[in-house]
Structures are given as structure tokens and as C-alpha cells.
XYZ file of C-alpha atoms in Angstrom:
561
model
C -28.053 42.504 -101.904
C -27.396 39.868 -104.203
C -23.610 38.374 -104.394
C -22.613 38.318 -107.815
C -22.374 34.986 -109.528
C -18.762 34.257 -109.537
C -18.203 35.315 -105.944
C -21.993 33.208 -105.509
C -20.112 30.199 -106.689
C -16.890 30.337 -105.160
C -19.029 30.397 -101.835
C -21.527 27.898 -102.495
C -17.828 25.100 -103.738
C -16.579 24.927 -99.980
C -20.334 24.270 -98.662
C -21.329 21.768 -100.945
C -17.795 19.435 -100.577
C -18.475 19.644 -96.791
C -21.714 18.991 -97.317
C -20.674 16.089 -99.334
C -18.064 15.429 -97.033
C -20.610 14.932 -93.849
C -22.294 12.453 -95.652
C -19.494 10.376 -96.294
C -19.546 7.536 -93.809
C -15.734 6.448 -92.176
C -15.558 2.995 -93.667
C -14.052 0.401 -90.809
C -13.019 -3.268 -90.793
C -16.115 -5.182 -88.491
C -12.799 -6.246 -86.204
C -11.805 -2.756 -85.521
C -15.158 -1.386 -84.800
C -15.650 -4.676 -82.348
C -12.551 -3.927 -80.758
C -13.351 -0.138 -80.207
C -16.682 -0.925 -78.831
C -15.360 -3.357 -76.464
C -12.808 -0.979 -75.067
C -15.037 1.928 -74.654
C -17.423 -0.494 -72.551
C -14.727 -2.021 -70.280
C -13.630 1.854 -69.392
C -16.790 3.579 -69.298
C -19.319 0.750 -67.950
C -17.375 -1.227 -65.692
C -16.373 1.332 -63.220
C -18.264 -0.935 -60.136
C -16.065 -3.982 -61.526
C -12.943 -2.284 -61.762
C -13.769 -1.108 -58.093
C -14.036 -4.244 -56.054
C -10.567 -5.889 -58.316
C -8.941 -2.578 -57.241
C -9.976 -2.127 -53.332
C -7.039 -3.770 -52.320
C -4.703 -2.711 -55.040
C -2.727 0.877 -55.336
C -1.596 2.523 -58.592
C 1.380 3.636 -56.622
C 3.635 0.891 -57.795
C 3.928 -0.846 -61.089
C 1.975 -4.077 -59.489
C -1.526 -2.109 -59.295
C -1.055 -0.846 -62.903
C -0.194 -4.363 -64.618
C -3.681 -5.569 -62.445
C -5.282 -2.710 -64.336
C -4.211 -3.272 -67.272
C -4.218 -6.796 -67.292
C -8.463 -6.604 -66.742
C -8.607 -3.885 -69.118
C -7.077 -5.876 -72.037
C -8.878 -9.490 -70.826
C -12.489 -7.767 -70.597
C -11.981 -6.122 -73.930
C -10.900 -9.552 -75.395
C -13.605 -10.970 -73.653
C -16.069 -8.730 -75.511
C -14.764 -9.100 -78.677
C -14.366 -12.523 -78.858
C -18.095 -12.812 -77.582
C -19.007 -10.217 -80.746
C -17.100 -11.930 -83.305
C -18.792 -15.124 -83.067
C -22.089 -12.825 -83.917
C -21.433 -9.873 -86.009
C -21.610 -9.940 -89.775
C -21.691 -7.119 -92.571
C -25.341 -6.890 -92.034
C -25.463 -7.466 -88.400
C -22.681 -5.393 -86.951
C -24.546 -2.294 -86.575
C -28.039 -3.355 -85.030
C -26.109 -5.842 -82.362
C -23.500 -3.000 -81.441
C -26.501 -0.285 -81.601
C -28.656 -2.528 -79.205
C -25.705 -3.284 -76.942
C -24.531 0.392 -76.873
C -28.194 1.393 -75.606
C -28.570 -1.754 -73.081
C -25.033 -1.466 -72.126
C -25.640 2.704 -70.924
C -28.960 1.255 -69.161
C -26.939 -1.486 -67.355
C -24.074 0.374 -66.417
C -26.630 3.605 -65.278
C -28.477 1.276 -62.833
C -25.714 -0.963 -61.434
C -24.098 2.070 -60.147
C -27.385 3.820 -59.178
C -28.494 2.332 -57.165
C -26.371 -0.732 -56.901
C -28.028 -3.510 -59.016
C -26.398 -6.875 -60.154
C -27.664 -8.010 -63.160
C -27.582 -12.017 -62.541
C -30.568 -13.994 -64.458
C -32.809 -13.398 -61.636
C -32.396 -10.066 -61.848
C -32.882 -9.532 -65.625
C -36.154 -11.969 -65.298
C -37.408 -9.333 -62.401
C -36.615 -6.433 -65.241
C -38.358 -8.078 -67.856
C -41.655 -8.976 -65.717
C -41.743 -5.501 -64.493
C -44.641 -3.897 -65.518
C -45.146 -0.350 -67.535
C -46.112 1.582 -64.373
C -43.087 0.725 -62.582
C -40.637 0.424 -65.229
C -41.829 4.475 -65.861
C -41.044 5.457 -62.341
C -37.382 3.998 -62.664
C -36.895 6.956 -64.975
C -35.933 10.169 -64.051
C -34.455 13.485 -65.489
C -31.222 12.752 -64.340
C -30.972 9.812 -66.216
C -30.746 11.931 -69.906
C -26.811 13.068 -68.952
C -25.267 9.747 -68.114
C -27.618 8.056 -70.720
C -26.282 10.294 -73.818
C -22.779 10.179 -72.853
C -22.876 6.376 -72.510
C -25.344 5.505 -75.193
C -26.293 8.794 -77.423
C -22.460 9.858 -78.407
C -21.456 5.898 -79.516
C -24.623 5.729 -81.592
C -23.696 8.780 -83.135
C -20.219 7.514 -84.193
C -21.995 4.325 -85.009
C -24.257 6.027 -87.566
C -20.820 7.700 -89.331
C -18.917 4.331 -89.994
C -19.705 1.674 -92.793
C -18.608 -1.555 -92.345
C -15.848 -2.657 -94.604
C -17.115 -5.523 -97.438
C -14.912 -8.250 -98.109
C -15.234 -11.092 -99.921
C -16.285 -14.036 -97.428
C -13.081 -16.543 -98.337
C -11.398 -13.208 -97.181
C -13.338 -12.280 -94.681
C -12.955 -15.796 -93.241
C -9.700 -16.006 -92.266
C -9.604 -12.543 -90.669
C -12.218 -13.024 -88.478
C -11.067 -16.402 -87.326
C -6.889 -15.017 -86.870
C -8.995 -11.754 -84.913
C -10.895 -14.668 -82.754
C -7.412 -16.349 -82.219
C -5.766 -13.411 -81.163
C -8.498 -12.074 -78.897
C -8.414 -15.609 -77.082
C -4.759 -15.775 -76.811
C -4.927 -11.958 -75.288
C -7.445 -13.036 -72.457
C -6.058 -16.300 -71.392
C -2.501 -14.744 -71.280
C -4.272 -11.715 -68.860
C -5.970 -14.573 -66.952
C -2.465 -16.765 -66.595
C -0.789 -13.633 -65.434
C -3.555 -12.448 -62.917
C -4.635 -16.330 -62.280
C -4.186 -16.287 -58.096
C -6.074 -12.885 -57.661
C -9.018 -13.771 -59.841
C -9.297 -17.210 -58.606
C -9.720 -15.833 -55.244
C -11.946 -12.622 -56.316
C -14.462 -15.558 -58.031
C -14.102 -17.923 -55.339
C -14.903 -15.435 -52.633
C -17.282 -13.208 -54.229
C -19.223 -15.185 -56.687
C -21.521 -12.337 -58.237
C -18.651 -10.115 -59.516
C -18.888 -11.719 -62.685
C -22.204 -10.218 -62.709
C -20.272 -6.624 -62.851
C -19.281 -7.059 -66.485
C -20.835 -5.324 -68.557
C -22.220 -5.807 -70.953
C -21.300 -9.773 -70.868
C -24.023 -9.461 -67.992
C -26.801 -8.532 -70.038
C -26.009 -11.076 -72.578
C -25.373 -14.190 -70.552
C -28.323 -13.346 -68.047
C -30.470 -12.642 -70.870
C -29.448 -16.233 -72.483
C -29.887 -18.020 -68.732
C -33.843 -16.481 -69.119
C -34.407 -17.562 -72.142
C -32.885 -21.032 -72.315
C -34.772 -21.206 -68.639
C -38.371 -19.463 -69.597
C -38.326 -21.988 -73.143
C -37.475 -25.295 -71.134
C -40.576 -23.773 -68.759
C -42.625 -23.442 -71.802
C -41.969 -26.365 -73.550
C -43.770 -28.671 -70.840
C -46.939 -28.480 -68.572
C -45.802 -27.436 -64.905
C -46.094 -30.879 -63.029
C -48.840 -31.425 -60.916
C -47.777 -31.678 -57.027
C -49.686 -33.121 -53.985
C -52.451 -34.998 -56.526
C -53.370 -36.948 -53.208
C -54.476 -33.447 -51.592
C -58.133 -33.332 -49.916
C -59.992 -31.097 -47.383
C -60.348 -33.204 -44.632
C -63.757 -32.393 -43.884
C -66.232 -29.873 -44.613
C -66.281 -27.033 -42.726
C -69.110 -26.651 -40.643
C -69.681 -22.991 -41.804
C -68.308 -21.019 -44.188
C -64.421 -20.456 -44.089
C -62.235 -17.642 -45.553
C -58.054 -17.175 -45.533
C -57.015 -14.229 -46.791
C -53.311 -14.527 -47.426
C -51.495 -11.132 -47.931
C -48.383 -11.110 -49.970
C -46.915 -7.640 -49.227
C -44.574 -6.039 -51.745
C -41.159 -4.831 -50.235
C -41.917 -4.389 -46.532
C -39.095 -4.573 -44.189
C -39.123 -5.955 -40.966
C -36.233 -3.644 -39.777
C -39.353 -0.556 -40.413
C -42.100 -2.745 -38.807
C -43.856 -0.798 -35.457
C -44.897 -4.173 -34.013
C -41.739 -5.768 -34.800
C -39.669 -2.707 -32.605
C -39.003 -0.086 -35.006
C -38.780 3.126 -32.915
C -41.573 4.866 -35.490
C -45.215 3.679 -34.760
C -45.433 2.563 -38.526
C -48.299 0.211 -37.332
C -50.951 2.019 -35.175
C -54.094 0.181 -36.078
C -52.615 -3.344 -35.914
C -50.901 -2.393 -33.053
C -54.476 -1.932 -31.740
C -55.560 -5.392 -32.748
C -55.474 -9.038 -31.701
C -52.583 -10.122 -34.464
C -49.440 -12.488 -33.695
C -46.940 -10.414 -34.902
C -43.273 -12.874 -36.038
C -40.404 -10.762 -35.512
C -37.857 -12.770 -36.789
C -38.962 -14.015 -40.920
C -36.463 -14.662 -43.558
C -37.746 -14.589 -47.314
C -36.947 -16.661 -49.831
C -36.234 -14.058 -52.093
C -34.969 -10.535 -52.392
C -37.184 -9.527 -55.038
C -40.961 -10.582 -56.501
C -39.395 -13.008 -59.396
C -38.295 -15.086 -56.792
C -40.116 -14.944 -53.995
C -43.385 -15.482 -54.742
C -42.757 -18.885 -57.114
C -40.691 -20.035 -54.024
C -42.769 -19.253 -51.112
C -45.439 -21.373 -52.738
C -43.522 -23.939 -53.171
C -42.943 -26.986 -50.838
C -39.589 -26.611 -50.564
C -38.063 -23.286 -50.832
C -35.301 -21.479 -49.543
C -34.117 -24.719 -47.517
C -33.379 -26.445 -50.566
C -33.415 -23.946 -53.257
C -33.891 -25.169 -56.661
C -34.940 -22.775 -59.296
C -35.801 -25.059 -62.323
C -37.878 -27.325 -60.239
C -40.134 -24.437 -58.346
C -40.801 -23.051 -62.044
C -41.692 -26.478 -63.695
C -44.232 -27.505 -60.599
C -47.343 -26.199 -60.053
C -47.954 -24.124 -56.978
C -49.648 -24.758 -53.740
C -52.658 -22.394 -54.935
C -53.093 -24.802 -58.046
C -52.902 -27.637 -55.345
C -55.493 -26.275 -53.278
C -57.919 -25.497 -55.580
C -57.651 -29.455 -56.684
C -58.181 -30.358 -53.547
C -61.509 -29.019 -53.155
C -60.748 -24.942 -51.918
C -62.097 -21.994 -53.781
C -59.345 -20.275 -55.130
C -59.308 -16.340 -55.837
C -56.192 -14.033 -56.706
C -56.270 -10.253 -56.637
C -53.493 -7.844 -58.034
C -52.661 -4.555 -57.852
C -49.184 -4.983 -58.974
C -47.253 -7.151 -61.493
C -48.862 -10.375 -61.767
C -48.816 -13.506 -60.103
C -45.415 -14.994 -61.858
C -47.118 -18.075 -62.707
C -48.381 -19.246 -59.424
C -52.337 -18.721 -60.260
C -51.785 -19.867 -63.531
C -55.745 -21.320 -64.467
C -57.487 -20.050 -61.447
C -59.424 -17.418 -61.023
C -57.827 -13.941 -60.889
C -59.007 -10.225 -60.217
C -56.989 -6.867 -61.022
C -57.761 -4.270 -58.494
C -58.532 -1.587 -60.857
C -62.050 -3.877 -61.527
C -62.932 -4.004 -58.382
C -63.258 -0.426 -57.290
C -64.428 2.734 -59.749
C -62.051 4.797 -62.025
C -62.091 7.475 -59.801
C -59.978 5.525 -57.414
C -57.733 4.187 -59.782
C -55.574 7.885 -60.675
C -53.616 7.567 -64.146
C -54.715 3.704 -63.969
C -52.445 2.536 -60.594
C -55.023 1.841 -57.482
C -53.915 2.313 -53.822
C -53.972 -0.952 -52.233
C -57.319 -0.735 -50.820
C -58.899 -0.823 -53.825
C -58.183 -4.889 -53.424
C -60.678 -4.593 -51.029
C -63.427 -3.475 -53.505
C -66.699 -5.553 -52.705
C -65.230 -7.368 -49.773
C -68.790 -7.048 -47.711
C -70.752 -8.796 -50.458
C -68.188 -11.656 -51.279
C -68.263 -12.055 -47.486
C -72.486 -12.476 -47.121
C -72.028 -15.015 -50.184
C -69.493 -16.801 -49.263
C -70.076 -20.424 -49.142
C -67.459 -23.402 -48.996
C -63.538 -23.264 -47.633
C -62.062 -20.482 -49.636
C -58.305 -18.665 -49.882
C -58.129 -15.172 -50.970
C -54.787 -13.856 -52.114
C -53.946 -10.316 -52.008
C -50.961 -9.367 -53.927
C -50.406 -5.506 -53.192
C -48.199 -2.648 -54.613
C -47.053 -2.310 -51.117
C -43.826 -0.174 -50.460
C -42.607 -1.191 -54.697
C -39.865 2.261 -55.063
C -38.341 3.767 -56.064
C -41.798 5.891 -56.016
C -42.615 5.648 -52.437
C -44.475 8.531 -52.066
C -47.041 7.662 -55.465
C -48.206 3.965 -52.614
C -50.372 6.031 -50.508
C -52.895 8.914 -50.477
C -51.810 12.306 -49.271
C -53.661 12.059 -46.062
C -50.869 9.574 -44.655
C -48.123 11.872 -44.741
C -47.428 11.440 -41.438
C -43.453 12.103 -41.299
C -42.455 15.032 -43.364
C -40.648 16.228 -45.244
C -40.882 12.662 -47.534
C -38.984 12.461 -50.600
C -41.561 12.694 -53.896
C -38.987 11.771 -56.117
C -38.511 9.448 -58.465
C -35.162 9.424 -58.448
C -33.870 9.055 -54.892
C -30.616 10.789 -55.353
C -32.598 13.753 -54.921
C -33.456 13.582 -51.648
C -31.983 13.411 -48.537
C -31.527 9.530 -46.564
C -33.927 10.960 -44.438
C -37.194 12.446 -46.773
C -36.657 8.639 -48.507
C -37.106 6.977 -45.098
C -39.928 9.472 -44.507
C -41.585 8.574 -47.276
C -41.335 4.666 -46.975
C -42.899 4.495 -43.534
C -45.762 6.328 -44.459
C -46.257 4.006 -47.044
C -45.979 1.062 -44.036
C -48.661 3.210 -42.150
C -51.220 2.815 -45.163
C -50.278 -0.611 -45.707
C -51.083 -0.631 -41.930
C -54.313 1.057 -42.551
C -55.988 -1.570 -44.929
C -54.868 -3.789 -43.206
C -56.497 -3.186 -40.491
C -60.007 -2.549 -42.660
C -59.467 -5.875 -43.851
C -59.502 -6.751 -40.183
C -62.114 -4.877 -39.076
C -64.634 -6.748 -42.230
C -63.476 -9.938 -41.184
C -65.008 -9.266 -38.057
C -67.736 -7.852 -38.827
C -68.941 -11.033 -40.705
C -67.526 -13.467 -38.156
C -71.243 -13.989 -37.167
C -71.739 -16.174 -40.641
C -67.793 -16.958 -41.758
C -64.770 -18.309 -39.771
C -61.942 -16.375 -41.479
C -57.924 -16.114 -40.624
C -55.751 -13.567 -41.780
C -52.022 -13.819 -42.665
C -50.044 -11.127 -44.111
C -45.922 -11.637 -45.209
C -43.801 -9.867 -47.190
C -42.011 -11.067 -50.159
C -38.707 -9.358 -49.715
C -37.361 -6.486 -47.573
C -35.333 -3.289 -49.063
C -32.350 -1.238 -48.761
C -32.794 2.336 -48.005
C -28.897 3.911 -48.073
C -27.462 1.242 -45.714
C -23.962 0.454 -47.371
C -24.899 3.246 -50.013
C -27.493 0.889 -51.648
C -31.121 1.585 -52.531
C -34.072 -0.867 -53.197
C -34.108 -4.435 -53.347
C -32.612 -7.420 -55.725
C -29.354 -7.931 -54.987
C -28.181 -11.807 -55.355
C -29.644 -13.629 -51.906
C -25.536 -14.861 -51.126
C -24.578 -11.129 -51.015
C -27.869 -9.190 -49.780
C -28.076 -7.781 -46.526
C -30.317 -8.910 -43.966
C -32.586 -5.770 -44.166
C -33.461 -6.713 -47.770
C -34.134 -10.579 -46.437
C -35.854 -10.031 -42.823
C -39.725 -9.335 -43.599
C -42.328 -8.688 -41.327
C -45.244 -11.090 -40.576
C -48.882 -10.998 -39.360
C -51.494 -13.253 -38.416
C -55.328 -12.496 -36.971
C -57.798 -15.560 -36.601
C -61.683 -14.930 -35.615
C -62.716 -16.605 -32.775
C -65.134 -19.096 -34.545
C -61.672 -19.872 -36.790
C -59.519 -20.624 -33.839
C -62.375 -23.489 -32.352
C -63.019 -24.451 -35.890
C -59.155 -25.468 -35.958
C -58.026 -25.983 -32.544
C -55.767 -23.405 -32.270
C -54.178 -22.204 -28.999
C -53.432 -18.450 -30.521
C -51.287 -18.458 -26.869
C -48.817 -21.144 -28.284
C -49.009 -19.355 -31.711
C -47.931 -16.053 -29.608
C -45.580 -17.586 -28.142
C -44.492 -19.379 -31.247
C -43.962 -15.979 -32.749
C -41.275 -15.368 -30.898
C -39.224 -17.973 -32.527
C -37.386 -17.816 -36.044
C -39.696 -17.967 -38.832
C -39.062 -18.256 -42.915
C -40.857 -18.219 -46.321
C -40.820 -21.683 -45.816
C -43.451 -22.144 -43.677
C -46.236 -20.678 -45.428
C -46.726 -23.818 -47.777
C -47.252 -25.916 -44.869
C -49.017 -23.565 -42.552
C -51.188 -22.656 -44.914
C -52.496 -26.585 -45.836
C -52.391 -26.640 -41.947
C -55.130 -23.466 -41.839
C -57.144 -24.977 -44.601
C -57.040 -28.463 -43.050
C -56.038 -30.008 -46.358
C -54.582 -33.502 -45.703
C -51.216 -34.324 -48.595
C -48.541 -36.434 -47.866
C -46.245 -33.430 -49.094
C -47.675 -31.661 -45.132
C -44.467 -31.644 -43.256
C -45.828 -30.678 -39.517
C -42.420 -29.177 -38.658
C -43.206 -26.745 -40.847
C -46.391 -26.044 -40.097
C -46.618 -22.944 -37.597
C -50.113 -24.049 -36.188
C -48.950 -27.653 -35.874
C -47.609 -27.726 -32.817
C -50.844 -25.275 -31.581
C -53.416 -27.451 -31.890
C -56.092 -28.673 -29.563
C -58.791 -30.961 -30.450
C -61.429 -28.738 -32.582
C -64.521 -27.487 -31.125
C -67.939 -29.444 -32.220
């Protein structure tokens, strides 16, 4: 039935101001809606910071409240005095809106599970690629995510930034700047002794504000990544030469292993037999290896470096070439092969193979290869091989959180394994489960890799040596995966496992005693060593050698005719 028109009208007033009245936008000074934001941030994304100032304060007495307070206010000055110096009219809303969604992201993954976003970390992030970015996201991301990010965008969209004329404008901003800065250095004065000793003892806490974090880590990689790009990496060891040439055809194949642990390594004394097939071969297993990194951004740059962990110096590893550049100067055959995120740089201009070309489709699933697939065509690079040559293997390894998506069904051996992304769904013990079997495929291929060296021993000399580039955290302490800042990281994220397998023809070629080597396995071992054992292996001769750090060194006989 239709309402007559007078009642029809008296209806359709009330709807049409509301109407009206929802698409009126709240109209806010830039300086209050800075402010707000700022607040919000410090109490809803810096629970992890507010946590370590607090763990030896109580909110009993008045002293643990004025601590509380004192951060509060300094961090929200902090923010807004960072913001100020940005935001305009027009850029307000795109610089809060992008900060409101990084912000949620950065405060969702530094409490689960645990990250620190330093400039190393933030690099990692941003060299990630798609296929393991995607597995970082999970259903139970979408609550925490719209409280943190969708609701503040929302009240974002409703408020119009106040106009003012600019010789107005002016002075505001720069009285709002004054204030903010007199607000944090009075919280700093007053909380001066605590602080001092919070950032003198534990470094990386600044890393815990959020999202200052993001911004100054993101401005450490870029100012870093354009000074990188601005120049040629410098050339290192130019006086580098094989020594001699070898008398057959000889092949390293240097494995760079993604996220083992040495704490999970069979051969190394783990109680599960995570290494069957190696266990059945003639390897020199090193127990004891520290990397030089605790995640791929780092590691790998510094592990080909001459100097790395020892003497740790960022800017210089990234504006040197690498020892793989400096081999393949010197006269050795170069090849890199990936099945993960790239090579960070190191075999920049040589030649490089993704694993999903070496093998068919069909064994490439929703385009990520198990690591065998580096093995594609092995036999037939083998029968042609000709020269010294160094083949680098750079596999998806144990990468989580995914653990369970790094091998084929048939190796799950210890069940019930978490097939999760997100590992809060799953017991300590399914995610364990599932990260030793993927150890016992990485054991697998290697061991195939093994097993074709040997079959062509007949024609090539070839050595084997496998490392990891970090190790991982799997609940210890309550964190997960891998990344944390090196000064803070425990062991089990640092201690990697290590492999080597020589044929016989290699050992005489070189001289090597493989008993000293065994018995130099039982000694420390780092990252370090690889640049120099592996010019060592090669028998490249550079006055950048340092025979100390060469494992094989001090395992050498005079070489069989």
C-alpha cells in the first residue's frame, strides 16, 4: 500500500538529513589528527615495547605509573614530531593511511612471532619473494589486522583536514613541533637513568617502536641500497689465478641450505635420525658452525665475503664483489642455481639458473619446485663437463613458516606435522614434526647429489660442501623462525649444520688427508671459512687466501701426479 504523500514526505525528511549527515566529513586541525594517530599507535602497537620497559616495574605504586606514563606521552611526541615535519593538507591522509596499514602489519608480526624490525630485517622483508611473502599470511591475521588497521582507516576516511592559510598554518605547526619536543625531552629528563640503561643494555629495543621502526629502517635501506647503486661493487682479489690446470675435469658443488639448524641435524646428535642417507655416506660432518647471519639478507653477502662475521662490516660486503665474481675472473666456470629468493647480489653477471627451468612443469606444483628439481640435468652437465667449475645450489630448504609445503608427501616421516601456515595453530610438537621431515628430504637430495657425483667420478674429480645460512627458532623462548638481530639471537638460530664429501680422485688431485679434515671437524667452525676454504678446494692462488682460514689448509699432503 502506498503511504500517502504527506506522511511519504515526513518519512523520506529524517532519511535524507542523515543521509546528508553521513556524508559530512568531521573536519580536524592536521595537529590533532597527528596527535590522535600517534597515541592510538603507542597503545595499541607497542605492547612488546611497553613489555620489556615494564618487566621490572609494578603498577602497584605511583613509581610504575609515572614510568608508564612518562613512555606513553614521549613515544606519542616522538611520533608526532616525526609526522609534522611531513604532513601537509594534501599529504596528511595518504602518509597516515600508509602508516596505519604498515603500522597493523608491524605490530601483527613483531608479536607473532617475535620479529624486530632493524634495517636488516626490513631489507630481508622487502627481498622476500611472492611465494613466501603469501605463506606469511594466514586467516588469523584478518581480526588483529582490521582492528589495528581497518577501524583507523575508517575514521580516517570521515575527517577532512582543516585549510588554513599557510602564514597561519605556519606558526601552528612550528609552536605544535615546539611543544611536542619540549613534551619528549621533559619524559626523557625525568626517566633519563632507566632508559639510559634499557638502551645501553639492550640495544635493539629501539627497534620495538612502532611505527618509528618501519620508518627509520626503511630510510637505513634506502640511503644504504642508493649509496650501493650509485657505484660499481669493487673488484676484490684482481691478482686471483688457478694455479694450474687440473689434470681432469673438476666440479664443487657448494650447497647453501636455507634455515637448517644444527640443533635438528642427525649427524650432528639430534636424537631424531633426520639424516639417514648421509648418515650412510663418507661425509665430514662439523658439529660446531656459527653463521654469519640469522637470516638470507645477511648471510649469504657475508659468507662470500673475505671477511665476515670476524669483522663485520655491512657497507663494505655490499659495495665489493663476491668471491663467486672473483672466481670466475680467475679462470673457474661459474654456475648459480635457485629455487628460492635470489642470490642478493653475489652472482651478479654470472651465469644463473632457476630451478623451475631445469626440471618439467609437472614438478614445479603452483610454480614452487622441491629442491631436487636443482638437480635437473645433473648427469649430462656431468659427461660435459670440462675445465675447474663451482656449482652453487641455493635451496628453499626448511624457509617457514610453511614447513610442510618443502617436501613431498612421501617424507612424512613424524606425524602428526603441522600443515599450517600459521604456526599458532599447531601444537610445538606437529611444527617440530614437520621441520625435520623437511631436514630428511633435504637429506634425501642430498644424498642423490652424492650418489651422481660418484657415479661420474670415473671422468670428473668433484667435492661436495653443503652449509646453512642461518638456523631457526621453533618455540624456544616463545619465538618462531629466524631474523632476530645477531647481538640478541639465540644460538639455535646461529649454530648451522655443515657437510663435506670429496671423491677419491678429488682428495689425490688436492692432497687432502680427509682423516685430518675428520678430525678437523671436530673443532669450531664459522661462515668464515668458506671464502678461504673454498679458494683452498679450487686451488686458486690470491693474496686475500688467509691459510688459517682455510679448513683443508692444514690437511694437505703433496698432490698425487
Amino acid at each position: 500500500m502506498l503511504l500517502p504523500a504527506p506522511r511519504l514526505a515526513a518519512v523520506a525528511e529524517p532519511v535524507a538529513t542523515i543521509a546528508r549527515a553521513s556524508r559530512q566529513r568531521a573536519v580536524w586541525s592536521i595537529e590533532r589528527l597527528l596527535l590522535l594517530c600517534s597515541l592510538f599507535w603507542v597503545l595499541a602497537a607497542n605492547r612488546p615495547l611497553l613489555g620489556v620497559v615494564m618487566q621490572d616495574q609494578s603498577l602497584a605504586g605511583s613509581t610504575g605509573w609515572a614510568t608508564l606514563l612518562s613512555w606513553v606521552l614521549g613515544l606519542t611526541a616522538l611520533h608526532a614530531l616525526l609526522l609534522a615535519a611531513l604532513a601537509t593538507r594534501h599529504t596528511v591522509r595518504p602518509l597516515l593511511a600508509v602508516l596505519i596499514v604498515a603500522t597493523a602489519f608491524a605490530a601483527y608480526f613483531t608479536e607473532h612471532p617475535s620479529v624486530v624490525l632493524d634495517p636488516t630485517m626490513l631489507r630481508n622483508v622487502l627481498r622476500t619473494d611472492a611465494h613466501e611473502a603469501a605463506e606469511l599470511f594466514s586467516a588469523a591475521m584478518l581480526g588483529p589486522l582490521a582492528l589495528l588497521a581497518g577501524l583507523p582507516l575508517l575514521l580516517l576516511w570521515r575527517v577532512q583536514p582543516l585549510e588554513r592559510p599557510w602564514r597561519r598554518a605556519l606558526p601552528i605547526r612550528l609552536g605544535f613541533m615546539a611543544l611536542m619536543a619540549a613534551l619528549l625531552v621533559a619524559c626523557v629528563l625525568a626517566q633519563f637513568a632507566p632508559l639510559a640503561s634499557l638502551m645501553r643494555n639492550h640495544k635493539q629495543t629501539r627497534y620495538l617502536i612502532t611505527p618509528a621502526n618501519v620508518l627509520w629502517s626503511l630510510a637505513a635501506v634506502a640511503s644504504a641500497d642508493t649509496r650501493s647503486h650509485s657505484a660499481p661493487r669493487q673488484p676484490i682479489g684482481e691478482d686471483a689465478r688457478l694455479a694450474s690446470p687440473a689434470p681432469r675435469p673438476t666440479l664443487v658443488v657448494l650447497v647453501v641450505g636455507e634455515t637448517a639448524r644444527a640443533a635438528n641435524w642427525g649427524l650432528s646428535g639430534y636424537a631424531r635420525d633426520t639424516t639417514p642417507q648421509l648418515a650412510r655416506l663418507p661425509v665430514i660432518n662439523f658439529a660446531d658452525v656459527t653463521s654469519c647471519g640469522t637470516n638470507t639478507e645477511t648471510s649469504l653477502p657475508c659468507l662470500f665475503a673475505p671477511v665476515g662475521r670476524r669483522d663485520y662490516d655491512e657497507r663494505r660486503i655490499r659495495s665489493q664483489q663476491s668471491l663467486l665474481q672473483l672466481l670466475a675472473r680467475a679462470g673457474v666456470g661459474v654456475t648459480w642455481r635457485d629455487n628460492q629468493s635470489g642470490c642478493k647480489g653475489v652472482c651478479d653477471g654470472l651465469v644463473s639458473q632457476a630451478a623451475a627451468d631445469l626440471v618439467p612443469a609437472a614438478q614445479c606444483p603452483g610454480g614452487r619446485c622441491f629442491d631436487e628439481a636443482l638437480l635437473g640435468g645433473l648427469p649430462e652437465m656431468l659427461r660435459q663437463l670440462q675445465g675447474t667449475q663451482l656449482l652453487v645450489l641455493h635451496p628453499i630448504g626448511n624457509h617457514g613458516p610453511a614447513y610442510f609445503k618443502r617436501y613431498p608427501r612421501g617424507f612424512t616421516h613424524f606425524q602428526p606435522a603441522c600443515e599450517h601456515d600459521d604456526l599458532r595453530l599447531c601444537s610445538r610438537e606437529q611444527v617440530v614434526n614437520a621441520y625435520d621431515n623437511a631436514l630428511r628430504y633435504t637429506d634425501h637430495w642430498l644424498a642423490q647429489l652424492v650418489h651422481a657425483l660418484q657415479a661420474a667420478q670415473g671422468r670428473v674429480d668433484s667435492a661436495l660442501v653443503f652449509v646453512s645460512d642461518h638456523g631457526e627458532s621453533l618455540g624456544e623462548s616463545n619465538l618462531w623462525l629466524h631474523g632476530l638481530p645477531y647481538a640478541i639471537a639465540p644460538d639455535v638460530q646461529k649454530k648451522v649444520p655443515m657437510v663435506m664429501w670429496f671423491s677419491d680422485g678429488f682428495a689425490r688431485q688436492r692432497g687432502l688427508d680427509l682423516a685430518c679434515l675428520r678430525d678437523r671437524a671436530r673443532h669450531s667452525a664459522a661462515h668464515d671459512h668458506l671464502f678461504h676454504t673454498l679458494l683452498g678446494l679450487l686451488d686458486v692462488r690470491t693474496k686475500l687466501h688467509e691459510a688459517a682460514w682455510d679448513l683443508g689448509a692444514g690437511c694437505q699432503r703433496a698432490a698425487a701426479p
